[in-house]
XYZ file of C-alpha atoms in Angstrom:
160
model
C -55.546 93.526 -51.923
C -52.725 93.698 -49.438
C -52.462 90.919 -47.384
C -49.263 92.039 -45.494
C -51.648 93.020 -42.422
C -48.853 92.924 -39.702
C -46.583 95.122 -41.731
C -47.050 98.217 -39.268
C -47.357 96.444 -36.304
C -43.935 96.540 -33.795
C -41.716 93.404 -33.159
C -42.696 92.912 -29.963
C -46.604 93.225 -30.106
C -46.450 90.512 -33.321
C -48.501 87.380 -32.043
C -46.555 84.129 -32.238
C -46.496 82.552 -35.154
C -48.912 79.272 -35.265
C -48.013 75.773 -36.954
C -50.238 75.622 -40.417
C -52.052 72.691 -39.092
C -53.997 74.584 -37.097
C -56.147 75.617 -39.987
C -56.241 71.932 -41.625
C -53.190 72.159 -43.390
C -54.319 75.684 -44.898
C -52.352 78.671 -44.161
C -54.377 81.651 -44.387
C -53.254 84.318 -46.733
C -51.955 86.646 -43.937
C -49.669 84.620 -42.832
C -48.186 83.629 -46.389
C -46.682 87.046 -46.678
C -46.134 88.380 -42.930
C -43.056 88.691 -41.702
C -43.111 86.773 -38.138
C -39.242 86.747 -37.873
C -36.718 89.317 -36.653
C -36.450 90.770 -40.244
C -36.696 94.583 -40.407
C -37.832 94.367 -44.285
C -40.536 91.735 -44.807
C -39.802 88.884 -46.577
C -42.747 86.872 -48.605
C -42.616 83.396 -47.367
C -45.184 82.231 -49.791
C -42.668 79.587 -51.421
C -41.616 77.577 -48.165
C -45.723 77.394 -47.155
C -46.504 76.301 -50.737
C -43.527 73.470 -50.555
C -44.935 72.320 -47.076
C -48.407 72.524 -48.560
C -47.321 70.724 -51.488
C -45.884 67.807 -49.277
C -48.731 67.422 -47.253
C -51.135 67.557 -50.328
C -49.211 64.905 -52.177
C -48.954 62.692 -48.840
C -52.316 62.931 -48.463
C -53.039 61.908 -52.060
C -50.454 59.069 -52.121
C -52.447 57.968 -48.828
C -55.574 58.024 -50.210
C -54.518 56.258 -53.695
C -52.757 53.611 -51.743
C -55.866 52.319 -49.955
C -58.060 52.669 -53.254
C -55.453 50.274 -55.029
C -55.105 48.051 -51.961
C -58.829 47.671 -52.219
C -58.731 47.471 -55.728
C -55.994 44.581 -55.728
C -57.846 42.652 -53.195
C -61.105 42.944 -55.147
C -59.274 41.519 -58.104
C -57.584 38.458 -56.082
C -61.175 37.511 -54.783
C -62.818 38.032 -58.347
C -60.216 35.783 -60.148
C -60.961 33.686 -57.039
C -64.992 33.593 -58.117
C -63.876 32.237 -61.790
C -61.390 29.600 -60.580
C -61.735 28.013 -57.143
C -58.799 25.220 -57.156
C -55.708 27.310 -55.559
C -53.239 25.337 -57.497
C -54.848 26.738 -61.281
C -55.522 30.218 -59.723
C -51.699 31.088 -58.301
C -50.309 32.016 -61.675
C -53.704 34.137 -62.274
C -52.857 35.898 -58.805
C -49.393 36.534 -59.945
C -50.383 37.566 -63.408
C -52.288 40.373 -61.448
C -49.558 41.351 -59.169
C -47.685 41.638 -61.996
C -49.961 44.174 -63.640
C -50.461 46.087 -60.202
C -46.283 46.177 -59.845
C -45.916 47.601 -63.730
C -47.903 50.913 -62.802
C -46.498 51.130 -59.229
C -44.476 54.105 -59.948
C -47.292 56.514 -61.342
C -47.248 59.381 -59.331
C -49.453 61.756 -61.513
C -52.846 62.275 -60.607
C -54.554 62.419 -63.958
C -52.596 59.093 -65.210
C -53.547 57.442 -61.466
C -57.232 58.264 -62.169
C -57.343 56.944 -65.685
C -55.725 53.669 -64.652
C -57.845 53.342 -61.616
C -60.870 53.882 -63.614
C -59.894 51.361 -66.330
C -59.527 48.831 -63.681
C -62.766 49.486 -62.297
C -64.410 48.983 -65.333
C -62.590 45.741 -65.757
C -63.654 44.583 -62.522
C -67.002 45.202 -63.314
C -66.845 43.664 -66.697
C -65.414 40.338 -65.326
C -67.600 40.398 -62.550
C -68.970 36.622 -62.075
C -72.665 36.055 -62.118
C -72.803 33.316 -59.374
C -69.708 34.617 -56.986
C -68.277 31.958 -54.742
C -69.391 32.201 -51.129
C -67.853 30.187 -48.619
C -70.363 27.872 -46.974
C -70.882 29.233 -43.666
C -70.700 32.724 -44.811
C -73.988 34.732 -45.157
C -75.619 33.464 -48.314
C -73.884 30.140 -48.013
C -75.269 26.647 -48.365
C -74.198 25.959 -44.324
C -75.086 29.523 -43.222
C -76.972 29.437 -40.069
C -76.989 25.863 -40.035
C -76.859 23.801 -36.480
C -77.506 26.825 -34.372
C -77.303 26.701 -30.529
C -80.895 26.127 -29.108
C -82.288 29.041 -27.374
C -82.269 28.934 -23.838
C -86.239 28.479 -22.892
C -85.730 29.171 -19.047
C -83.456 31.522 -17.504
C -80.801 30.846 -15.394
C -81.694 30.829 -11.671
C -80.433 33.849 -9.861
C -77.664 33.401 -7.957
C -77.645 34.759 -3.900
């Protein structure tokens, strides 16, 4: 199938090239090989668009992975606090967790990232505390909803 739809259209009647982000980051196939510049002989621009798409997809993947890793790191620290409440004993454990995350900081391969993240999630499930620590004033804590303010029985008089 020939995707070069604008090959026979005179230069002055050609539509202006639209930014690729209008299609949600996907360049329509008809624009990959269309000559929208001033060249007499159409040149495929697939290589340039593919580089842009690779950068966009790579950036989105890195951003998504970054938020997943941040969540995983935070949950790891909270889980370690469930097992040891004293901060002076917990701090070396937190530094050890940080070293484990820093060791895999430069991994960029998606398959390898997926394996590492899956192993970390499994480790979190394996080490889950049967009775996790809950702050006393948090929902489920021993002081939750204690000493609530009294409800107002009589509504205030309207101001005139």
